[in-house]
Amino acid sequence: MKLILLGAPGAGKGTVAKILTAIDGSVQISTGDILRGAVQAGTELGKEAEAYMKRGDLVPDSLIMGIMGKRLQEPDCQKGFLLDGFPRTIPQAEALKALLAKLNISLDMAVNIEVPRETILDRLCTRRTCENPQCQAIYNVKSSPPKQEGICDKCGSAVIQRDDETEEAISHRLATYNEKTAPLIGFYEKEGLLKTVSGTSSDVVVNELKSAFGL
Ligand code: ADP
Ligand code: ZN
């Protein structure tokens, strides 16, 4: 499947993407994961992106399109891809449309994952992430903690609270989402690609998508 996952930070895009890719062999492409990996590795890209991310601001569109222009041409994308956290602005959506047309790729749908604001706030404050850039497994101190406190079940690295998961950065990320990313819902509706799925549990979202794709 070739999907865009839309939804506020904490809506469960990453969780849904991980489950679906395990089912159908498509790849999850998370611009947030790519950027955090670059910051940890100290690459040029990481240095440019770091300050924006720490504040909860979006990284400039030109940097993101530089990443995605290359990423979507890698061979593993042929089986399908789930875009998690991209596009985030109307200019990114326009640029993606042009890029896909050039590569002769057509999207199946843009899925808008709708989750109540209280759920989102609660999830973001209690979310923890594996600090290993190759893993980035997601935990929740309340609902799905690692078996051993502070240690990733999958790879044994430390499980930490992200720098942009302070209360201040979280409320800034949500405001940025409303201002810059929520307009994409209208954009994809006009394109005839929008599917909205509501649910506080990622399983509900996954099941709806599985049945939409006959999986
Ligand atoms: P979340 O969805 O939980 O906010 P992400 O992991 O998707 O987190 O993104 C973390 C940060 O990385 C964002 O706050 C932003 O600074 C940057 N980022 C990720 N994707 C994009 C994008 N498509 N455009 C601009 N900035 C991005
Ligand atoms: Zn891990």
Coordinates of N, CA and C in Angstrom, one line a residue, residues 3-204:
L3 N 0.6 4.9 1.3 CA -0.3 5.7 2.1 C 0.4 6.9 2.7
I4 N -0.3 8.0 2.9 CA 0.1 9.0 3.8 C -0.6 8.9 5.1
L5 N 0.1 9.0 6.2 CA -0.6 9.0 7.5 C -0.6 10.4 8.1
L6 N -1.8 11.0 8.2 CA -2.0 12.3 8.7 C -2.5 12.2 10.2
G7 N -2.3 13.2 11.0 CA -2.8 13.2 12.3 C -1.8 13.9 13.2
A8 N -2.4 14.4 14.3 CA -1.6 15.2 15.3 C -0.4 14.4 15.8
P9 N 0.6 15.1 16.4 CA 1.6 14.3 17.1 C 0.9 13.5 18.2
G10 N 1.3 12.2 18.4 CA 0.6 11.4 19.4 C -0.7 10.7 18.9
A11 N -1.0 10.9 17.6 CA -2.3 10.3 17.1 C -2.1 8.8 16.9
G12 N -0.8 8.3 16.8 CA -0.5 6.9 16.7 C -0.1 6.5 15.3
K13 N 0.4 7.5 14.5 CA 0.9 7.3 13.1 C 2.0 6.2 13.1
G14 N 2.9 6.4 14.0 CA 4.1 5.5 14.0 C 3.6 4.0 14.4
T15 N 2.8 3.9 15.4 CA 2.3 2.6 15.8 C 1.5 1.9 14.7
V16 N 0.6 2.7 14.1 CA -0.2 2.1 13.0 C 0.8 1.7 11.8
A17 N 1.7 2.5 11.5 CA 2.6 2.2 10.4 C 3.4 0.9 10.7
K18 N 3.9 0.8 12.0 CA 4.7 -0.4 12.3 C 3.9 -1.7 12.1
I19 N 2.6 -1.6 12.6 CA 1.8 -2.8 12.5 C 1.5 -3.2 11.0
L20 N 1.1 -2.1 10.2 CA 0.8 -2.4 8.8 C 2.0 -2.8 8.0
T21 N 3.1 -2.3 8.2 CA 4.3 -2.7 7.4 C 4.6 -4.2 7.7
A22 N 4.4 -4.6 8.9 CA 4.7 -6.0 9.3 C 3.7 -6.9 8.5
I23 N 2.6 -6.4 8.2 CA 1.6 -7.3 7.6 C 1.8 -7.3 6.1
D24 N 2.1 -6.2 5.4 CA 2.1 -6.3 4.0 C 3.5 -6.0 3.3
G25 N 4.5 -5.8 4.1 CA 5.9 -5.7 3.5 C 6.2 -4.4 3.0
S26 N 5.3 -3.4 3.1 CA 5.7 -2.0 2.7 C 6.6 -1.4 3.8
V27 N 7.2 -0.3 3.4 CA 8.2 0.3 4.4 C 7.6 1.5 5.1
Q28 N 7.9 1.7 6.3 CA 7.5 2.9 7.1 C 8.6 4.0 6.8
I29 N 8.2 5.1 6.4 CA 9.2 6.2 6.2 C 8.7 7.4 7.2
S30 N 9.5 7.5 8.3 CA 9.2 8.5 9.2 C 10.2 9.6 9.2
T31 N 9.8 10.8 8.7 CA 10.8 11.9 8.7 C 11.3 12.2 10.1
G32 N 10.5 12.1 11.1 CA 10.9 12.3 12.5 C 12.1 11.4 12.8
D33 N 11.9 10.1 12.5 CA 12.9 9.1 12.8 C 14.2 9.4 12.1
I34 N 14.1 9.7 10.8 CA 15.2 10.0 10.0 C 16.0 11.2 10.5
L35 N 15.2 12.3 10.9 CA 15.9 13.5 11.5 C 16.5 13.2 12.8
R36 N 15.8 12.4 13.7 CA 16.5 12.1 15.0 C 17.7 11.3 14.8
G37 N 17.7 10.4 13.9 CA 18.9 9.6 13.5 C 20.1 10.5 13.1
A38 N 19.7 11.5 12.3 CA 20.8 12.5 11.8 C 21.3 13.3 12.9
V39 N 20.4 13.7 13.8 CA 20.9 14.6 15.0 C 21.9 13.8 15.8
Q40 N 21.5 12.5 16.1 CA 22.4 11.7 16.9 C 23.7 11.4 16.2
A41 N 23.7 11.2 14.9 CA 24.9 10.9 14.2 C 25.7 12.1 14.0
G42 N 25.1 13.3 14.2 CA 25.9 14.6 14.1 C 26.2 15.0 12.6
T43 N 25.4 14.5 11.7 CA 25.6 14.9 10.3 C 25.2 16.3 10.0
E44 N 25.5 16.8 8.8 CA 25.2 18.2 8.5 C 23.7 18.4 8.6
L45 N 22.9 17.4 8.1 CA 21.4 17.5 8.2 C 21.0 17.6 9.6
G46 N 21.6 16.8 10.5 CA 21.3 16.8 11.9 C 21.5 18.1 12.5
K47 N 22.7 18.7 12.2 CA 23.1 20.0 12.8 C 22.1 21.1 12.4
E48 N 21.6 21.0 11.1 CA 20.7 22.0 10.6 C 19.3 21.9 11.3
A49 N 18.9 20.6 11.5 CA 17.6 20.3 12.0 C 17.4 20.5 13.5
E50 N 18.5 20.3 14.3 CA 18.4 20.1 15.7 C 17.6 21.2 16.5
A51 N 18.0 22.5 16.2 CA 17.4 23.5 17.0 C 15.9 23.6 16.7
Y52 N 15.5 23.5 15.5 CA 14.0 23.5 15.1 C 13.3 22.4 15.9
M53 N 13.9 21.2 15.9 CA 13.2 20.1 16.5 C 13.0 20.3 18.0
K54 N 14.1 20.8 18.6 CA 14.1 20.9 20.1 C 13.0 21.9 20.5
R55 N 12.8 22.9 19.7 CA 11.7 23.9 20.0 C 10.3 23.4 19.7
G56 N 10.2 22.3 18.9 CA 8.9 21.8 18.4 C 8.5 22.6 17.2
D57 N 9.4 23.2 16.5 CA 9.1 23.9 15.2 C 9.4 22.9 14.1
L58 N 8.7 23.2 12.9 CA 9.0 22.3 11.8 C 10.4 22.7 11.2
V59 N 11.0 21.7 10.7 CA 12.3 21.8 9.9 C 11.9 22.4 8.6
P60 N 12.8 23.3 8.0 CA 12.4 23.9 6.7 C 12.0 22.9 5.6
D61 N 11.1 23.2 4.8 CA 10.6 22.3 3.7 C 11.7 21.8 2.8
S62 N 12.7 22.7 2.5 CA 13.7 22.4 1.6 C 14.5 21.2 2.1
L63 N 14.8 21.2 3.4 CA 15.6 20.1 4.0 C 14.8 18.8 3.9
I64 N 13.5 18.9 4.2 CA 12.6 17.7 4.2 C 12.5 17.1 2.7
M65 N 12.3 18.0 1.8 CA 12.2 17.5 0.4 C 13.5 16.9 -0.1
G66 N 14.6 17.4 0.4 CA 15.9 16.8 0.0 C 16.0 15.4 0.5
I67 N 15.5 15.1 1.7 CA 15.5 13.8 2.3 C 14.5 12.9 1.5
M68 N 13.3 13.4 1.3 CA 12.3 12.5 0.7 C 12.5 12.3 -0.8
G69 N 13.0 13.3 -1.5 CA 13.3 13.1 -2.9 C 14.2 11.8 -3.1
K70 N 15.2 11.7 -2.3 CA 16.1 10.5 -2.4 C 15.4 9.2 -1.8
R71 N 14.7 9.4 -0.7 CA 14.2 8.2 0.0 C 13.2 7.5 -0.8
L72 N 12.3 8.2 -1.5 CA 11.2 7.6 -2.3 C 11.7 6.8 -3.5
Q73 N 13.0 7.1 -3.9 CA 13.5 6.4 -5.0 C 14.3 5.2 -4.7
E74 N 14.4 4.9 -3.3 CA 15.2 3.7 -3.0 C 14.3 2.4 -3.3
P75 N 15.0 1.3 -3.6 CA 14.3 0.2 -4.1 C 13.2 -0.4 -3.2
D76 N 13.4 -0.3 -1.8 CA 12.5 -0.9 -0.9 C 11.1 -0.2 -1.0
C77 N 11.0 0.9 -1.6 CA 9.7 1.6 -1.7 C 8.8 1.0 -2.7
Q78 N 9.4 0.1 -3.6 CA 8.5 -0.5 -4.6 C 7.4 -1.3 -4.1
K79 N 7.6 -2.0 -3.0 CA 6.5 -2.8 -2.4 C 5.4 -2.0 -1.7
G80 N 5.7 -0.7 -1.6 CA 4.7 0.2 -0.9 C 5.4 0.9 0.2
F81 N 4.8 2.0 0.6 CA 5.3 2.8 1.7 C 4.2 3.5 2.5
L82 N 4.5 3.7 3.8 CA 3.6 4.5 4.6 C 4.4 5.7 5.1
L83 N 3.9 6.8 4.7 CA 4.6 8.1 5.0 C 4.1 8.6 6.4
D84 N 5.0 8.6 7.4 CA 4.6 8.9 8.8 C 5.3 10.2 9.1
G85 N 4.4 11.3 9.2 CA 5.0 12.6 9.6 C 5.4 13.4 8.4
F86 N 5.0 13.0 7.2 CA 5.3 13.8 6.0 C 4.2 13.5 5.0
P87 N 3.7 14.4 4.3 CA 4.0 15.9 4.3 C 3.4 16.5 5.6
R88 N 4.0 17.7 6.0 CA 3.5 18.4 7.2 C 3.1 19.8 6.8
T89 N 3.3 20.2 5.6 CA 2.8 21.6 5.2 C 2.3 21.5 3.8
I90 N 1.5 22.5 3.4 CA 0.9 22.5 2.0 C 2.1 22.5 1.0
P91 N 3.1 23.4 1.2 CA 4.2 23.3 0.2 C 4.8 21.9 0.1
Q92 N 5.0 21.2 1.2 CA 5.5 19.8 1.1 C 4.5 18.9 0.3
A93 N 3.2 19.1 0.6 CA 2.2 18.3 -0.1 C 2.3 18.5 -1.6
E94 N 2.4 19.8 -2.0 CA 2.5 20.1 -3.4 C 3.8 19.5 -4.0
A95 N 4.9 19.6 -3.3 CA 6.2 19.1 -3.8 C 6.1 17.6 -3.9
L96 N 5.4 16.9 -3.0 CA 5.3 15.5 -3.0 C 4.5 15.1 -4.2
K97 N 3.4 15.8 -4.5 CA 2.6 15.5 -5.6 C 3.4 15.6 -6.9
A98 N 4.2 16.6 -7.1 CA 5.0 16.7 -8.3 C 6.1 15.6 -8.3
L99 N 6.7 15.3 -7.2 CA 7.7 14.2 -7.1 C 7.1 12.9 -7.5
L100 N 5.9 12.5 -7.0 CA 5.3 11.3 -7.3 C 4.9 11.2 -8.8
A101 N 4.4 12.3 -9.3 CA 4.0 12.3 -10.7 C 5.3 12.0 -11.6
K102 N 6.4 12.6 -11.2 CA 7.7 12.4 -11.9 C 8.1 11.0 -11.9
L103 N 7.9 10.4 -10.7 CA 8.4 9.0 -10.5 C 7.3 8.0 -11.0
N104 N 6.2 8.5 -11.4 CA 5.1 7.6 -11.9 C 4.5 6.7 -10.8
I105 N 4.4 7.3 -9.6 CA 3.8 6.6 -8.5 C 2.5 7.2 -8.1
S106 N 1.4 6.4 -7.9 CA 0.2 7.0 -7.4 C -0.2 6.5 -6.0
L107 N -0.6 7.4 -5.2 CA -1.0 7.1 -3.8 C -2.3 6.4 -3.8
D108 N -2.4 5.5 -2.8 CA -3.7 4.9 -2.6 C -4.7 5.8 -1.7
M109 N -4.1 6.3 -0.7 CA -5.0 7.2 0.1 C -4.1 8.0 1.2
A110 N -4.8 9.1 1.7 CA -4.2 9.8 2.8 C -5.2 9.6 3.9
V111 N -4.6 8.9 5.0 CA -5.5 8.6 6.1 C -5.3 9.6 7.2
N112 N -6.4 10.2 7.6 CA -6.4 11.1 8.7 C -6.8 10.4 10.0
I113 N -5.9 10.2 10.9 CA -6.2 9.6 12.2 C -6.6 10.6 13.2
E114 N -7.9 10.5 13.6 CA -8.5 11.5 14.5 C -8.6 11.0 15.9
V115 N -8.0 11.7 16.8 CA -7.9 11.2 18.2 C -8.2 12.5 19.1
P116 N -9.1 12.3 20.1 CA -9.4 13.4 21.0 C -8.2 14.1 21.6
R117 N -8.2 15.4 21.8 CA -7.1 16.1 22.3 C -6.6 15.7 23.7
E118 N -7.5 15.3 24.5 CA -7.1 14.8 25.9 C -6.2 13.6 25.8
T119 N -6.6 12.7 24.9 CA -5.9 11.4 24.7 C -4.4 11.8 24.2
I120 N -4.4 12.7 23.2 CA -3.1 13.1 22.6 C -2.2 13.7 23.7
L121 N -2.7 14.6 24.5 CA -1.9 15.2 25.6 C -1.4 14.2 26.5
D122 N -2.3 13.3 26.9 CA -1.9 12.3 27.9 C -0.8 11.4 27.3
R123 N -1.0 11.0 26.0 CA 0.0 10.1 25.4 C 1.3 10.7 25.3
L124 N 1.4 12.0 24.9 CA 2.7 12.6 24.6 C 3.5 12.8 25.9
C125 N 2.8 13.1 27.0 CA 3.5 13.3 28.3 C 4.0 12.0 28.8
T126 N 3.4 10.8 28.5 CA 3.8 9.6 29.1 C 4.5 8.7 28.1
R127 N 4.8 9.2 26.9 CA 5.5 8.5 25.8 C 7.0 8.4 26.1
R128 N 7.6 7.3 25.9 CA 9.0 7.2 26.0 C 9.5 6.5 24.7
T129 N 10.8 6.8 24.3 CA 11.3 6.3 23.0 C 12.7 5.7 23.2
C130 N 12.9 4.6 22.5 CA 14.3 4.0 22.6 C 15.2 4.9 21.9
E131 N 16.4 5.2 22.6 CA 17.3 6.2 22.0 C 18.2 5.7 20.9
N132 N 18.2 4.4 20.7 CA 18.9 3.8 19.6 C 18.3 4.2 18.2
P133 N 19.1 5.0 17.4 CA 18.5 5.5 16.2 C 18.0 4.4 15.2
Q134 N 18.6 3.2 15.3 CA 18.2 2.1 14.4 C 16.9 1.4 15.0
C135 N 16.5 1.8 16.2 CA 15.3 1.1 16.8 C 14.2 2.1 17.0
Q136 N 14.3 3.0 17.8 CA 13.3 4.0 18.1 C 11.9 3.4 18.5
A137 N 12.0 2.3 19.2 CA 10.7 1.7 19.6 C 10.0 2.6 20.6
I138 N 8.7 2.6 20.6 CA 7.9 3.5 21.4 C 7.3 2.8 22.5
Y139 N 7.4 3.4 23.7 CA 6.7 2.8 24.9 C 5.8 3.9 25.6
N140 N 5.1 3.5 26.6 CA 4.3 4.4 27.3 C 4.4 4.0 28.8
V141 N 4.8 4.9 29.6 CA 5.0 4.6 31.0 C 3.7 4.0 31.7
K142 N 2.6 4.4 31.2 CA 1.3 3.9 31.8 C 0.8 2.7 31.1
S143 N 0.7 2.7 29.8 CA 0.0 1.7 29.1 C 0.8 0.6 28.5
S144 N 2.1 0.9 28.2 CA 3.0 -0.2 27.6 C 4.4 0.1 28.0
P145 N 4.8 0.0 29.3 CA 6.1 0.2 29.7 C 7.1 -0.9 29.2
P146 N 8.4 -0.6 29.1 CA 9.3 -1.8 28.8 C 9.3 -2.7 30.0
K147 N 9.7 -4.0 29.7 CA 9.7 -5.0 30.8 C 10.6 -4.6 31.9
Q148 N 11.7 -4.1 31.6 CA 12.7 -3.6 32.6 C 12.7 -2.1 32.5
E149 N 12.4 -1.4 33.6 CA 12.3 0.0 33.5 C 13.5 0.7 32.8
G150 N 13.2 1.6 31.8 CA 14.3 2.4 31.2 C 15.1 1.6 30.2
I151 N 14.8 0.3 29.9 CA 15.6 -0.5 29.0 C 14.7 -1.0 27.9
C152 N 15.1 -0.8 26.6 CA 14.3 -1.2 25.5 C 14.2 -2.8 25.4
D153 N 13.0 -3.3 25.3 CA 12.8 -4.7 25.2 C 13.5 -5.3 23.9
K154 N 13.5 -4.5 22.8 CA 13.9 -5.0 21.5 C 15.4 -5.0 21.4
C155 N 16.1 -3.9 21.9 CA 17.5 -3.8 21.6 C 18.4 -3.5 22.8
G156 N 17.8 -3.3 24.0 CA 18.6 -3.2 25.2 C 19.1 -1.8 25.4
S157 N 18.9 -0.8 24.5 CA 19.3 0.6 24.7 C 18.4 1.3 25.7
A158 N 18.9 2.5 26.1 CA 18.1 3.2 27.1 C 16.8 3.8 26.4
V159 N 15.7 3.7 27.2 CA 14.4 4.3 26.8 C 14.3 5.7 27.5
I160 N 14.1 6.7 26.7 CA 14.2 8.1 27.2 C 13.0 8.9 26.8
Q161 N 12.8 10.0 27.5 CA 11.8 11.0 27.1 C 12.5 11.9 26.1
R162 N 11.9 12.1 24.9 CA 12.5 12.9 23.9 C 12.6 14.4 24.3
D163 N 13.6 15.0 23.8 CA 13.9 16.5 24.1 C 12.7 17.3 23.8
D164 N 11.9 17.0 22.8 CA 10.7 17.8 22.4 C 9.5 17.3 23.1
E165 N 9.6 16.5 24.1 CA 8.5 16.0 24.9 C 8.4 16.6 26.3
T166 N 8.8 17.8 26.4 CA 8.5 18.7 27.6 C 7.1 19.3 27.3
E167 N 6.5 19.7 28.4 CA 5.2 20.3 28.3 C 5.1 21.5 27.3
E168 N 6.1 22.3 27.4 CA 6.2 23.5 26.5 C 6.3 23.1 25.1
A169 N 7.3 22.2 24.8 CA 7.5 21.8 23.4 C 6.2 21.1 22.8
I170 N 5.6 20.3 23.7 CA 4.4 19.6 23.2 C 3.3 20.6 22.8
S171 N 3.0 21.6 23.6 CA 2.0 22.5 23.3 C 2.3 23.3 22.0
H172 N 3.6 23.5 21.9 CA 4.1 24.2 20.6 C 3.9 23.3 19.4
R173 N 4.2 22.0 19.6 CA 4.0 21.1 18.4 C 2.5 21.0 18.0
L174 N 1.7 21.0 19.1 CA 0.2 20.9 18.7 C -0.3 22.1 18.0
A175 N 0.2 23.3 18.4 CA -0.2 24.5 17.8 C 0.3 24.6 16.3
T176 N 1.6 24.1 16.2 CA 2.2 24.0 14.8 C 1.3 23.1 13.9
Y177 N 0.9 22.0 14.5 CA 0.1 21.0 13.8 C -1.2 21.7 13.3
N178 N -1.9 22.4 14.2 CA -3.2 23.0 13.8 C -3.0 24.1 12.7
E179 N -1.9 24.8 12.8 CA -1.7 25.9 11.9 C -1.2 25.4 10.5
K180 N -0.2 24.5 10.6 CA 0.5 24.2 9.3 C 0.1 22.8 8.7
T181 N -0.3 21.9 9.5 CA -0.5 20.5 9.0 C -2.0 20.2 8.8
A182 N -2.8 20.7 9.7 CA -4.3 20.4 9.6 C -4.8 20.8 8.2
P183 N -4.4 21.9 7.6 CA -4.9 22.2 6.3 C -4.7 21.1 5.2
L184 N -3.8 20.1 5.5 CA -3.6 19.1 4.5 C -4.8 18.2 4.4
I185 N -5.7 18.2 5.4 CA -6.9 17.4 5.4 C -7.8 17.9 4.2
G186 N -7.9 19.2 4.1 CA -8.7 19.7 3.0 C -8.0 19.5 1.6
F187 N -6.7 19.6 1.6 CA -5.9 19.3 0.4 C -6.2 17.9 -0.1
Y188 N -6.1 16.9 0.7 CA -6.3 15.6 0.3 C -7.7 15.2 0.0
E189 N -8.6 15.9 0.7 CA -10.0 15.8 0.3 C -10.3 16.2 -1.1
K190 N -9.7 17.3 -1.5 CA -9.9 17.8 -2.9 C -9.2 16.9 -3.9
E191 N -8.1 16.2 -3.4 CA -7.5 15.3 -4.3 C -8.3 14.0 -4.5
G192 N -9.3 13.8 -3.6 CA -10.1 12.6 -3.6 C -9.4 11.4 -3.0
L193 N -8.4 11.7 -2.1 CA -7.6 10.6 -1.5 C -7.9 10.5 0.0
L194 N -8.7 11.3 0.6 CA -8.8 11.4 2.1 C -9.7 10.2 2.6
K195 N -9.2 9.6 3.7 CA -10.0 8.7 4.5 C -9.8 9.1 5.9
T196 N -10.9 9.3 6.6 CA -10.7 9.7 8.1 C -11.1 8.5 8.9
V197 N -10.3 8.2 9.9 CA -10.5 7.1 10.8 C -10.4 7.7 12.2
S198 N -11.5 7.4 13.0 CA -11.4 7.9 14.4 C -11.3 6.8 15.3
G199 N -10.5 7.0 16.4 CA -10.4 5.9 17.4 C -9.3 6.2 18.3
T200 N -9.5 5.9 19.6 CA -8.4 6.2 20.6 C -7.5 5.0 20.6
S201 N -7.8 3.9 19.9 CA -6.9 2.7 19.9 C -6.4 2.5 18.5
S202 N -5.1 2.3 18.4 CA -4.5 2.0 17.1 C -5.0 0.8 16.5
D203 N -5.5 -0.2 17.3 CA -6.0 -1.4 16.7 C -7.2 -1.1 15.8
V204 N -8.1 -0.2 16.3 CA -9.3 0.1 15.5 C -8.9 0.7 14.1

